[in-house]
PDB file of C-alpha atoms in Angstrom:
ATOM      1  CA  MET A   1      35.374 -86.507 -87.340  1.00  0.00           C
ATOM      2  CA  THR A   2      33.675 -83.709 -89.234  1.00  0.00           C
ATOM      3  CA  ASN A   3      32.821 -83.494 -92.905  1.00  0.00           C
ATOM      4  CA  GLU A   4      35.598 -80.913 -93.309  1.00  0.00           C
ATOM      5  CA  GLU A   5      38.164 -83.242 -91.727  1.00  0.00           C
ATOM      6  CA  TYR A   6      37.135 -86.018 -94.102  1.00  0.00           C
ATOM      7  CA  LYS A   7      37.494 -83.591 -96.995  1.00  0.00           C
ATOM      8  CA  ASN A   8      40.956 -82.554 -95.825  1.00  0.00           C
ATOM      9  CA  ARG A   9      42.089 -86.180 -95.584  1.00  0.00           C
ATOM     10  CA  ILE A  10      40.747 -87.056 -99.022  1.00  0.00           C
ATOM     11  CA  ASP A  11      42.234 -83.883-100.518  1.00  0.00           C
ATOM     12  CA  ALA A  12      45.586 -84.747 -98.934  1.00  0.00           C
ATOM     13  CA  VAL A  13      45.694 -88.234-100.407  1.00  0.00           C
ATOM     14  CA  ILE A  14      44.567 -86.876-103.792  1.00  0.00           C
ATOM     15  CA  ARG A  15      47.496 -84.430-103.749  1.00  0.00           C
ATOM     16  CA  TYR A  16      49.774 -87.281-102.711  1.00  0.00           C
ATOM     17  CA  MET A  17      48.607 -89.403-105.660  1.00  0.00           C
ATOM     18  CA  GLU A  18      49.008 -86.505-108.086  1.00  0.00           C
ATOM     19  CA  GLU A  19      52.550 -85.827-106.866  1.00  0.00           C
ATOM     20  CA  ASN A  20      53.585 -89.486-106.796  1.00  0.00           C
ATOM     21  CA  ALA A  21      51.597 -90.969-109.673  1.00  0.00           C
ATOM     22  CA  GLY A  22      54.785 -92.307-111.243  1.00  0.00           C
ATOM     23  CA  GLN A  23      55.587 -94.416-108.169  1.00  0.00           C
ATOM     24  CA  LYS A  24      54.251 -97.802-107.167  1.00  0.00           C
ATOM     25  CA  LEU A  25      51.451 -96.979-104.748  1.00  0.00           C
ATOM     26  CA  SER A  26      49.559 -99.724-102.938  1.00  0.00           C
ATOM     27  CA  LEU A  27      46.156 -99.301-101.318  1.00  0.00           C
ATOM     28  CA  GLU A  28      47.795 -99.818 -97.927  1.00  0.00           C
ATOM     29  CA  HIS A  29      50.277 -97.041 -98.750  1.00  0.00           C
ATOM     30  CA  LEU A  30      47.485 -94.677 -99.780  1.00  0.00           C
ATOM     31  CA  ALA A  31      45.370 -95.516 -96.728  1.00  0.00           C
ATOM     32  CA  HIS A  32      48.335 -94.642 -94.517  1.00  0.00           C
ATOM     33  CA  ALA A  33      48.829 -91.350 -96.356  1.00  0.00           C
ATOM     34  CA  ALA A  34      45.137 -90.518 -95.781  1.00  0.00           C
ATOM     35  CA  ASN A  35      45.194 -91.769 -92.192  1.00  0.00           C
ATOM     36  CA  PHE A  36      42.207 -94.045 -92.843  1.00  0.00           C
ATOM     37  CA  SER A  37      41.667 -97.703 -92.019  1.00  0.00           C
ATOM     38  CA  LYS A  38      43.393 -99.734 -94.724  1.00  0.00           C
ATOM     39  CA  TYR A  39      40.513-102.229 -94.585  1.00  0.00           C
ATOM     40  CA  HIS A  40      37.875 -99.644 -95.518  1.00  0.00           C
ATOM     41  CA  PHE A  41      39.915 -96.954 -97.319  1.00  0.00           C
ATOM     42  CA  SER A  42      38.796 -97.912-100.832  1.00  0.00           C
ATOM     43  CA  ARG A  43      35.104 -97.794 -99.872  1.00  0.00           C
ATOM     44  CA  ILE A  44      35.528 -94.433 -98.131  1.00  0.00           C
ATOM     45  CA  PHE A  45      37.435 -92.899-101.047  1.00  0.00           C
ATOM     46  CA  ALA A  46      34.927 -94.163-103.619  1.00  0.00           C
ATOM     47  CA  ALA A  47      31.937 -93.064-101.550  1.00  0.00           C
ATOM     48  CA  VAL A  48      33.344 -89.540-101.273  1.00  0.00           C
ATOM     49  CA  THR A  49      34.839 -89.014-104.745  1.00  0.00           C
ATOM     50  CA  GLY A  50      32.837 -91.338-106.976  1.00  0.00           C
ATOM     51  CA  GLU A  51      35.984 -93.240-108.039  1.00  0.00           C
ATOM     52  CA  THR A  52      38.013 -96.012-106.467  1.00  0.00           C
ATOM     53  CA  PRO A  53      41.583 -95.006-105.489  1.00  0.00           C
ATOM     54  CA  MET A  54      43.080 -97.126-108.276  1.00  0.00           C
ATOM     55  CA  ALA A  55      40.701 -95.720-110.886  1.00  0.00           C
ATOM     56  CA  PHE A  56      41.592 -92.186-109.794  1.00  0.00           C
ATOM     57  CA  LEU A  57      45.332 -92.974-109.814  1.00  0.00           C
ATOM     58  CA  ASN A  58      45.198 -94.567-113.267  1.00  0.00           C
ATOM     59  CA  ARG A  59      43.250 -91.581-114.584  1.00  0.00           C
ATOM     60  CA  LYS A  60      45.931 -89.191-113.298  1.00  0.00           C
ATOM     61  CA  ARG A  61      48.624 -91.378-114.862  1.00  0.00           C
ATOM     62  CA  LEU A  62      46.846 -91.402-118.210  1.00  0.00           C
ATOM     63  CA  GLU A  63      46.388 -87.629-118.163  1.00  0.00           C
ATOM     64  CA  LYS A  64      50.096 -87.185-117.462  1.00  0.00           C
ATOM     65  CA  SER A  65      50.952 -89.559-120.296  1.00  0.00           C
ATOM     66  CA  VAL A  66      48.835 -87.538-122.759  1.00  0.00           C
ATOM     67  CA  ARG A  67      50.810 -84.420-121.856  1.00  0.00           C
ATOM     68  CA  LEU A  68      54.113 -86.270-122.335  1.00  0.00           C
ATOM     69  CA  LEU A  69      52.969 -87.649-125.698  1.00  0.00           C
ATOM     70  CA  ALA A  70      52.167 -84.112-126.892  1.00  0.00           C
ATOM     71  CA  GLU A  71      55.076 -82.211-125.349  1.00  0.00           C
ATOM     72  CA  THR A  72      58.077 -84.601-125.502  1.00  0.00           C
ATOM     73  CA  ASN A  73      59.839 -87.021-127.818  1.00  0.00           C
ATOM     74  CA  MET A  74      59.956 -89.770-125.188  1.00  0.00           C
ATOM     75  CA  THR A  75      59.185 -93.273-126.433  1.00  0.00           C
ATOM     76  CA  VAL A  76      55.830 -94.766-125.498  1.00  0.00           C
ATOM     77  CA  LEU A  77      57.631 -97.324-123.327  1.00  0.00           C
ATOM     78  CA  ALA A  78      59.512 -94.571-121.488  1.00  0.00           C
ATOM     79  CA  ILE A  79      56.264 -92.674-120.940  1.00  0.00           C
ATOM     80  CA  ALA A  80      54.575 -95.798-119.571  1.00  0.00           C
ATOM     81  CA  ASN A  81      57.445 -96.244-117.113  1.00  0.00           C
ATOM     82  CA  GLU A  82      57.534 -92.547-116.208  1.00  0.00           C
ATOM     83  CA  CYS A  83      53.823 -92.564-115.430  1.00  0.00           C
ATOM     84  CA  GLY A  84      53.998 -95.611-113.161  1.00  0.00           C
ATOM     85  CA  PHE A  85      52.306 -98.275-115.288  1.00  0.00           C
ATOM     86  CA  GLU A  86      53.343-101.829-114.496  1.00  0.00           C
ATOM     87  CA  SER A  87      53.812-102.763-118.150  1.00  0.00           C
ATOM     88  CA  LEU A  88      53.453-101.396-121.650  1.00  0.00           C
ATOM     89  CA  SER A  89      50.529-103.720-122.323  1.00  0.00           C
ATOM     90  CA  ALA A  90      48.688-102.468-119.217  1.00  0.00           C
ATOM     91  CA  TYR A  91      49.285 -98.868-120.327  1.00  0.00           C
ATOM     92  CA  HIS A  92      47.968 -99.585-123.832  1.00  0.00           C
ATOM     93  CA  ALA A  93      44.860-101.353-122.518  1.00  0.00           C
ATOM     94  CA  LEU A  94      43.929 -98.587-120.058  1.00  0.00           C
ATOM     95  CA  PHE A  95      44.697 -95.846-122.595  1.00  0.00           C
ATOM     96  CA  LYS A  96      42.511 -97.385-125.287  1.00  0.00           C
ATOM     97  CA  LYS A  97      39.688 -98.033-122.855  1.00  0.00           C
ATOM     98  CA  ARG A  98      39.665 -94.394-121.751  1.00  0.00           C
ATOM     99  CA  TYR A  99      40.419 -92.571-125.013  1.00  0.00           C
ATOM    100  CA  GLY A 100      39.318 -95.036-127.694  1.00  0.00           C
ATOM    101  CA  THR A 101      42.693 -94.978-129.426  1.00  0.00           C
ATOM    102  CA  THR A 102      46.342 -95.850-128.767  1.00  0.00           C
ATOM    103  CA  PRO A 103      49.145 -93.633-127.418  1.00  0.00           C
ATOM    104  CA  THR A 104      50.839 -93.828-130.827  1.00  0.00           C
ATOM    105  CA  GLY A 105      47.592 -92.786-132.492  1.00  0.00           C
ATOM    106  CA  VAL A 106      47.385 -89.699-130.285  1.00  0.00           C
ATOM    107  CA  ARG A 107      50.981 -88.752-131.052  1.00  0.00           C
ATOM    108  CA  LYS A 108      50.421 -89.094-134.796  1.00  0.00           C
ATOM    109  CA  HIS A 109      47.367 -86.860-134.685  1.00  0.00           C
ATOM    110  CA  GLN A 110      48.289 -84.354-132.011  1.00  0.00           C
ATOM    111  CA  GLY A 111      46.214 -81.619-133.612  1.00  0.00           C
ATOM    112  CA  LYS A 112      43.103 -83.720-133.722  1.00  0.00           C
ATOM    113  CA  HIS A 113      43.543 -84.932-130.152  1.00  0.00           C
ATOM    114  CA  SER A 114      45.006 -81.781-128.663  1.00  0.00           C
ATOM    115  CA  ASN A 115      41.939 -81.348-126.473  1.00  0.00           C
ATOM    116  CA  PHE A 116      42.565 -84.591-124.562  1.00  0.00           C
ATOM    117  CA  SER A 117      44.280 -82.883-121.656  1.00  0.00           C
ATOM    118  CA  GLU A 118      41.588 -80.212-121.452  1.00  0.00           C
ATOM    119  CA  ALA A 119      38.802 -82.799-121.551  1.00  0.00           C
ATOM    120  CA  ALA A 120      40.566 -84.841-118.903  1.00  0.00           C
ATOM    121  CA  SER A 121      40.896 -81.780-116.693  1.00  0.00           C
ATOM    122  CA  LYS A 122      37.169 -81.073-116.997  1.00  0.00           C
ATOM    123  CA  LYS A 123      36.382 -84.677-116.111  1.00  0.00           C
ATOM    124  CA  GLN A 124      38.706 -84.395-113.128  1.00  0.00           C
ATOM    125  CA  GLU A 125      36.786 -81.353-111.883  1.00  0.00           C
ATOM    126  CA  GLU A 126      33.574 -83.363-112.100  1.00  0.00           C
ATOM    127  CA  THR A 127      34.953 -86.180-109.949  1.00  0.00           C
ATOM    128  CA  THR A 128      36.980 -84.347-107.327  1.00  0.00           C
ATOM    129  CA  SER A 129      36.158 -84.594-103.663  1.00  0.00           C
ATOM    130  CA  GLY A 130      35.024 -80.964-103.643  1.00  0.00           C
ATOM    131  CA  LYS A 131      32.025 -81.682-105.835  1.00  0.00           C
ATOM    132  CA  ALA A 132      31.233 -84.831-103.873  1.00  0.00           C
ATOM    133  CA  TYR A 133      31.236 -82.885-100.618  1.00  0.00           C
ATOM    134  CA  ASN A 134      29.052 -80.166-102.103  1.00  0.00           C
ATOM    135  CA  GLN A 135      26.566 -82.848-103.105  1.00  0.00           C
ATOM    136  CA  HIS A 136      26.646 -84.214 -99.571  1.00  0.00           C
ATOM    137  CA  ARG A 137      25.917 -80.800 -98.108  1.00  0.00           C
ATOM    138  CA  LYS A 138      22.905 -80.433-100.426  1.00  0.00           C
ATOM    139  CA  HIS A 139      21.541 -83.639 -98.966  1.00  0.00           C
ATOM    140  CA  SER A 140      21.625 -82.485 -95.349  1.00  0.00           C
ATOM    141  CA  LEU A 141      17.962 -83.437 -94.883  1.00  0.00           C
ATOM    142  CA  LEU A 142      18.718 -86.992 -95.968  1.00  0.00           C
ATOM    143  CA  GLU A 143      21.758 -87.051 -93.698  1.00  0.00           C
ATOM    144  CA  ARG A 144      19.565 -86.190 -90.716  1.00  0.00           C
ATOM    145  CA  ALA A 145      17.204 -88.997 -91.690  1.00  0.00           C
ATOM    146  CA  TRP A 146      20.095 -91.450 -91.868  1.00  0.00           C
ATOM    147  CA  ASN A 147      21.370 -90.240 -88.512  1.00  0.00           C
ATOM    148  CA  GLN A 148      18.015 -91.162 -87.009  1.00  0.00           C
ATOM    149  CA  MET A 149      18.140 -94.523 -88.733  1.00  0.00           C
ATOM    150  CA  ILE A 150      21.670 -95.557 -87.749  1.00  0.00           C
ATOM    151  CA  LYS A 151      22.246 -96.839 -84.214  1.00  0.00           C
ATOM    152  CA  ILE A 152      25.548 -97.270 -82.371  1.00  0.00           C
ATOM    153  CA  LYS A 153      25.904-100.683 -80.742  1.00  0.00           C
ATOM    154  CA  GLU A 154      28.523-102.648 -78.826  1.00  0.00           C
ATOM    155  CA  LEU A 155      28.819-106.189 -80.147  1.00  0.00           C
ATOM    156  CA  PRO A 156      30.531-108.983 -78.183  1.00  0.00           C
ATOM    157  CA  ALA A 157      33.119-111.205 -79.845  1.00  0.00           C
ATOM    158  CA  LEU A 158      31.461-114.115 -81.656  1.00  0.00           C
ATOM    159  CA  ASN A 159      32.514-117.584 -82.719  1.00  0.00           C
ATOM    160  CA  VAL A 160      31.133-118.690 -86.070  1.00  0.00           C
ATOM    161  CA  ALA A 161      31.088-121.561 -88.507  1.00  0.00           C
ATOM    162  CA  TYR A 162      31.275-120.435 -92.125  1.00  0.00           C
ATOM    163  CA  VAL A 163      31.279-121.497 -95.755  1.00  0.00           C
ATOM    164  CA  ARG A 164      33.321-119.388 -98.151  1.00  0.00           C
ATOM    165  CA  HIS A 165      31.989-118.333-101.535  1.00  0.00           C
ATOM    166  CA  VAL A 166      34.251-116.934-104.273  1.00  0.00           C
ATOM    167  CA  GLY A 167      32.411-115.122-107.034  1.00  0.00           C
ATOM    168  CA  SER A 168      29.691-112.547-107.481  1.00  0.00           C
ATOM    169  CA  TYR A 169      28.054-111.274-104.319  1.00  0.00           C
ATOM    170  CA  LEU A 170      24.735-111.869-106.110  1.00  0.00           C
ATOM    171  CA  ASP A 171      25.393-115.639-106.197  1.00  0.00           C
ATOM    172  CA  THR A 172      26.032-116.526-102.548  1.00  0.00           C
ATOM    173  CA  GLY A 173      23.005-118.837-102.307  1.00  0.00           C
ATOM    174  CA  SER A 174      25.006-122.071-102.657  1.00  0.00           C
ATOM    175  CA  ALA A 175      27.211-121.125 -99.682  1.00  0.00           C
ATOM    176  CA  TRP A 176      24.118-120.446 -97.568  1.00  0.00           C
ATOM    177  CA  ASP A 177      22.542-123.739 -98.690  1.00  0.00           C
ATOM    178  CA  LYS A 178      25.624-125.723 -97.620  1.00  0.00           C
ATOM    179  CA  LEU A 179      25.819-123.894 -94.313  1.00  0.00           C
ATOM    180  CA  GLY A 180      22.078-124.323 -93.744  1.00  0.00           C
ATOM    181  CA  ARG A 181      22.204-128.100 -94.251  1.00  0.00           C
ATOM    182  CA  TRP A 182      25.221-128.406 -91.946  1.00  0.00           C
ATOM    183  CA  ALA A 183      23.532-126.285 -89.280  1.00  0.00           C
ATOM    184  CA  ALA A 184      20.223-128.193 -89.466  1.00  0.00           C
ATOM    185  CA  GLU A 185      22.013-131.509 -88.941  1.00  0.00           C
ATOM    186  CA  ARG A 186      23.395-130.124 -85.682  1.00  0.00           C
ATOM    187  CA  GLY A 187      20.241-128.487 -84.437  1.00  0.00           C
ATOM    188  CA  LEU A 188      21.470-124.948 -85.105  1.00  0.00           C
ATOM    189  CA  THR A 189      18.403-122.907 -86.057  1.00  0.00           C
ATOM    190  CA  PRO A 190      17.573-119.257 -86.827  1.00  0.00           C
ATOM    191  CA  GLN A 191      15.622-119.152 -83.565  1.00  0.00           C
ATOM    192  CA  ASN A 192      18.803-119.742 -81.552  1.00  0.00           C
ATOM    193  CA  GLN A 193      21.636-118.602 -83.819  1.00  0.00           C
ATOM    194  CA  GLN A 194      22.389-115.575 -85.970  1.00  0.00           C
ATOM    195  CA  PHE A 195      23.288-115.731 -89.638  1.00  0.00           C
ATOM    196  CA  ILE A 196      25.972-113.262 -90.750  1.00  0.00           C
ATOM    197  CA  GLY A 197      27.401-112.502 -94.173  1.00  0.00           C
ATOM    198  CA  ILE A 198      30.881-111.006 -94.554  1.00  0.00           C
ATOM    199  CA  SER A 199      31.813-109.393 -97.875  1.00  0.00           C
ATOM    200  CA  LEU A 200      35.596-109.606 -97.661  1.00  0.00           C
ATOM    201  CA  ASP A 201      36.414-107.684-100.836  1.00  0.00           C
ATOM    202  CA  ASP A 202      35.375-104.304-102.177  1.00  0.00           C
ATOM    203  CA  GLY A 203      33.485-104.980-105.394  1.00  0.00           C
ATOM    204  CA  GLY A 204      34.660-101.608-106.695  1.00  0.00           C
ATOM    205  CA  ARG A 205      38.287-102.720-106.926  1.00  0.00           C
ATOM    206  CA  VAL A 206      38.139-106.526-107.112  1.00  0.00           C
ATOM    207  CA  ASP A 207      36.781-108.397-110.124  1.00  0.00           C
ATOM    208  CA  GLU A 208      33.176-109.426-109.473  1.00  0.00           C
ATOM    209  CA  TYR A 209      33.953-113.123-109.856  1.00  0.00           C
ATOM    210  CA  SER A 210      36.979-112.999-107.553  1.00  0.00           C
ATOM    211  CA  CYS A 211      35.165-111.504-104.565  1.00  0.00           C
ATOM    212  CA  ARG A 212      35.252-113.533-101.344  1.00  0.00           C
ATOM    213  CA  TYR A 213      32.195-113.888 -99.131  1.00  0.00           C
ATOM    214  CA  ASP A 214      31.740-115.838 -95.898  1.00  0.00           C
ATOM    215  CA  ALA A 215      28.285-117.181 -95.006  1.00  0.00           C
ATOM    216  CA  CYS A 216      28.433-117.534 -91.213  1.00  0.00           C
ATOM    217  CA  ILE A 217      26.354-118.870 -88.329  1.00  0.00           C
ATOM    218  CA  THR A 218      27.061-118.023 -84.701  1.00  0.00           C
ATOM    219  CA  LEU A 219      27.999-120.859 -82.335  1.00  0.00           C
ATOM    220  CA  SER A 220      26.961-121.236 -78.727  1.00  0.00           C
ATOM    221  CA  ALA A 221      29.550-121.384 -75.972  1.00  0.00           C
ATOM    222  CA  GLY A 222      30.926-124.893 -75.631  1.00  0.00           C
ATOM    223  CA  PHE A 223      30.167-125.935 -79.213  1.00  0.00           C
ATOM    224  CA  MET A 224      32.602-128.671 -80.198  1.00  0.00           C
ATOM    225  CA  ALA A 225      34.049-127.831 -83.611  1.00  0.00           C
ATOM    226  CA  GLU A 226      34.891-130.858 -85.731  1.00  0.00           C
ATOM    227  CA  ASP A 227      37.103-131.196 -88.781  1.00  0.00           C
ATOM    228  CA  GLU A 228      34.961-130.387 -91.804  1.00  0.00           C
ATOM    229  CA  THR A 229      35.475-130.404 -95.550  1.00  0.00           C
ATOM    230  CA  GLU A 230      33.518-127.294 -96.492  1.00  0.00           C
ATOM    231  CA  VAL A 231      32.612-125.704 -93.159  1.00  0.00           C
ATOM    232  CA  ARG A 232      35.315-123.847 -91.257  1.00  0.00           C
ATOM    233  CA  PHE A 233      35.442-121.966 -87.974  1.00  0.00           C
ATOM    234  CA  LYS A 234      36.762-118.593 -86.799  1.00  0.00           C
ATOM    235  CA  PRO A 235      36.228-115.868 -84.180  1.00  0.00           C
ATOM    236  CA  LEU A 236      34.773-112.477 -85.103  1.00  0.00           C
ATOM    237  CA  PRO A 237      36.058-109.519 -83.075  1.00  0.00           C
ATOM    238  CA  GLY A 238      33.485-107.487 -81.184  1.00  0.00           C
ATOM    239  CA  GLY A 239      33.492-103.777 -80.433  1.00  0.00           C
ATOM    240  CA  MET A 240      31.595-100.682 -81.477  1.00  0.00           C
ATOM    241  CA  PHE A 241      29.531-100.735 -84.676  1.00  0.00           C
ATOM    242  CA  ALA A 242      27.232 -98.401 -86.583  1.00  0.00           C
ATOM    243  CA  VAL A 243      24.114-100.389 -87.499  1.00  0.00           C
ATOM    244  CA  TYR A 244      22.255 -99.529 -90.710  1.00  0.00           C
ATOM    245  CA  PRO A 245      18.956-101.345 -91.387  1.00  0.00           C
ATOM    246  CA  PHE A 246      18.383-102.382 -95.002  1.00  0.00           C
ATOM    247  CA  TYR A 247      15.319-103.888 -96.683  1.00  0.00           C
ATOM    248  CA  ASP A 248      15.368-104.214-100.462  1.00  0.00           C
ATOM    249  CA  THR A 249      16.509-106.557-103.220  1.00  0.00           C
ATOM    250  CA  ILE A 250      20.029-107.903-102.857  1.00  0.00           C
ATOM    251  CA  ASP A 251      21.301-106.058-105.948  1.00  0.00           C
ATOM    252  CA  GLN A 252      20.589-102.780-104.129  1.00  0.00           C
ATOM    253  CA  PHE A 253      22.602-103.726-101.060  1.00  0.00           C
ATOM    254  CA  VAL A 254      25.636-101.813-102.325  1.00  0.00           C
ATOM    255  CA  LEU A 255      23.634 -98.661-101.540  1.00  0.00           C
ATOM    256  CA  ALA A 256      23.748 -99.513 -97.846  1.00  0.00           C
ATOM    257  CA  TYR A 257      27.547 -99.300 -97.948  1.00  0.00           C
ATOM    258  CA  GLN A 258      27.361 -96.101-100.009  1.00  0.00           C
ATOM    259  CA  ASN A 259      25.018 -94.473 -97.513  1.00  0.00           C
ATOM    260  CA  VAL A 260      27.101 -95.334 -94.460  1.00  0.00           C
ATOM    261  CA  PHE A 261      30.566 -94.625 -95.856  1.00  0.00           C
ATOM    262  CA  GLY A 262      29.684 -91.697 -98.104  1.00  0.00           C
ATOM    263  CA  LEU A 263      26.950 -89.818 -96.288  1.00  0.00           C
ATOM    264  CA  TRP A 264      26.745 -90.795 -92.639  1.00  0.00           C
ATOM    265  CA  LEU A 265      30.358 -91.473 -91.631  1.00  0.00           C
ATOM    266  CA  PRO A 266      31.899 -88.117 -92.689  1.00  0.00           C
ATOM    267  CA  ASN A 267      29.542 -86.233 -90.351  1.00  0.00           C
ATOM    268  CA  SER A 268      29.296 -88.747 -87.542  1.00  0.00           C
ATOM    269  CA  GLY A 269      32.258 -88.057 -85.268  1.00  0.00           C
ATOM    270  CA  TYR A 270      33.448 -91.619 -85.943  1.00  0.00           C
ATOM    271  CA  GLU A 271      35.761 -93.270 -88.419  1.00  0.00           C
ATOM    272  CA  ALA A 272      35.952 -96.809 -89.786  1.00  0.00           C
ATOM    273  CA  ASP A 273      37.964 -99.294 -87.762  1.00  0.00           C
ATOM    274  CA  ASP A 274      40.133-102.179 -89.010  1.00  0.00           C
ATOM    275  CA  ARG A 275      37.513-104.891 -88.594  1.00  0.00           C
ATOM    276  CA  PRO A 276      35.244-106.440 -91.233  1.00  0.00           C
ATOM    277  CA  CYS A 277      31.709-105.220 -91.826  1.00  0.00           C
ATOM    278  CA  LEU A 278      29.095-107.732 -90.711  1.00  0.00           C
ATOM    279  CA  GLU A 279      25.818-108.292 -92.554  1.00  0.00           C
ATOM    280  CA  PHE A 280      23.277-109.744 -90.110  1.00  0.00           C
ATOM    281  CA  CYS A 281      20.731-111.579 -92.271  1.00  0.00           C
ATOM    282  CA  LEU A 282      17.279-111.261 -90.711  1.00  0.00           C
ATOM    283  CA  ASN A 283      15.132-113.093 -93.275  1.00  0.00           C
ATOM    284  CA  ASP A 284      15.205-115.497 -96.187  1.00  0.00           C
ATOM    285  CA  PRO A 285      14.603-113.480 -99.391  1.00  0.00           C
ATOM    286  CA  ALA A 286      13.130-116.594-101.024  1.00  0.00           C
ATOM    287  CA  GLN A 287      10.388-116.550 -98.386  1.00  0.00           C
ATOM    288  CA  ASP A 288       9.789-112.800 -98.577  1.00  0.00           C
ATOM    289  CA  ALA A 289       6.593-111.713-100.334  1.00  0.00           C
ATOM    290  CA  GLU A 290       8.582-109.166-102.403  1.00  0.00           C
ATOM    291  CA  GLY A 291      11.768-111.210-102.711  1.00  0.00           C
ATOM    292  CA  LYS A 292      13.656-108.666-100.611  1.00  0.00           C
ATOM    293  CA  CYS A 293      16.351-109.215 -98.006  1.00  0.00           C
ATOM    294  CA  ARG A 294      16.298-107.685 -94.553  1.00  0.00           C
ATOM    295  CA  VAL A 295      19.831-107.015 -93.336  1.00  0.00           C
ATOM    296  CA  ASP A 296      21.377-105.066 -90.485  1.00  0.00           C
ATOM    297  CA  LEU A 297      24.724-103.796 -91.790  1.00  0.00           C
ATOM    298  CA  TYR A 298      27.223-103.496 -88.929  1.00  0.00           C
ATOM    299  CA  VAL A 299      30.074-101.120 -89.840  1.00  0.00           C
ATOM    300  CA  PRO A 300      33.017-101.184 -87.378  1.00  0.00           C
ATOM    301  CA  ILE A 301      33.782 -97.735 -86.023  1.00  0.00           C
ATOM    302  CA  LYS A 302      35.886 -95.921 -83.455  1.00  0.00           C
ATOM    303  CA  LYS A 303      35.786 -92.423 -82.075  1.00  0.00           C
ATOM    304  CA  SER A 304      37.735 -89.960 -84.197  1.00  0.00           C
ATOM    305  CA  SER A 305      41.016 -89.014 -82.611  1.00  0.00           C
TER     306      SER A 305
END
C-alpha cells in the first residue's frame, strides 16, 4: 500500500465520520469503513492524523453543537442527542473540557463566543490527515533510515505461559516478577525461552490504568501445562511480521509504535493484520547500565491487496 492509498483511506473515514457524527459509531464500524484491521485501526489513525478516532469524532460533534447553539433554538438536550452524544452529562463534560465553558454559557454570550466555530475549523486544519502526510513526506530521509532498520520476518506459532497485568504499561514489573519466579521453578530460562510482552490495549483510547498487558514466556514442545492460580496459557498465531528494534527507556517505547504505524507502514506495501503486536524483550532494564530496555517490536502485517 502506498502513502497515497493510506491517505485516501483515512480521508474516506474522516468524511464518513463528518457525515455520520450524529450516529453511534464504534471503532469496529469505523475500521470497516476505512478498510483497516479493526485491531490496529486506532493506532493507524492516530499515527497519521495526530488524534485518536474517538477524539476526532468527539471534536466534530462538539463543533457541530456550537453551530447549533448559535444558529437554532434547539434545547441543549436536543443538541446533545442530535450530535450523537451518549448523554447530556457526557456532552457537558466534553464541551467544558474543550471550550472552558458550558453550552448554555456559549448560547448566552453568542457575541463573545462567536469565533468558536472559526477557531475549531482552524484547529481542524491543523490536525487533518493532509498536514500529517505532508509532514511524513518532509521526513523522507528518516523514512529511508527506518526502512533499513525494519526487517520482515516469518514467525512460527508459539505456545506461551503468561501473567496478565491491568494498569499502566509503565508498571508491568510485578507481572514479570511473578512470571519469572514461576519460570525459574520449572527450569525455564532466558537462555532457552523467549520473553514476550503483549500490550492488548491502545493507550491512546483506553484509560492508562485499565490497559491490559500480558507478560509471556515461550514453552517448549511437550511442556505439560498445569492448573495455575496466576499463570495462564495460550497459543500465539505466527505469520509475517515487521520487526522494529528499540533500545531506550520504557517510557519512550510508544515511539516505536508511532514510527512503525505512522511513518513506515504507509509507504511499505504492507498493511496491519488482525493479530496482536509482540514485544520480544531482549534484556532486563534493571541490569542495563543506562536503565534502558532492548525490545524487538513485531508488528503483524500482510501484503496490501
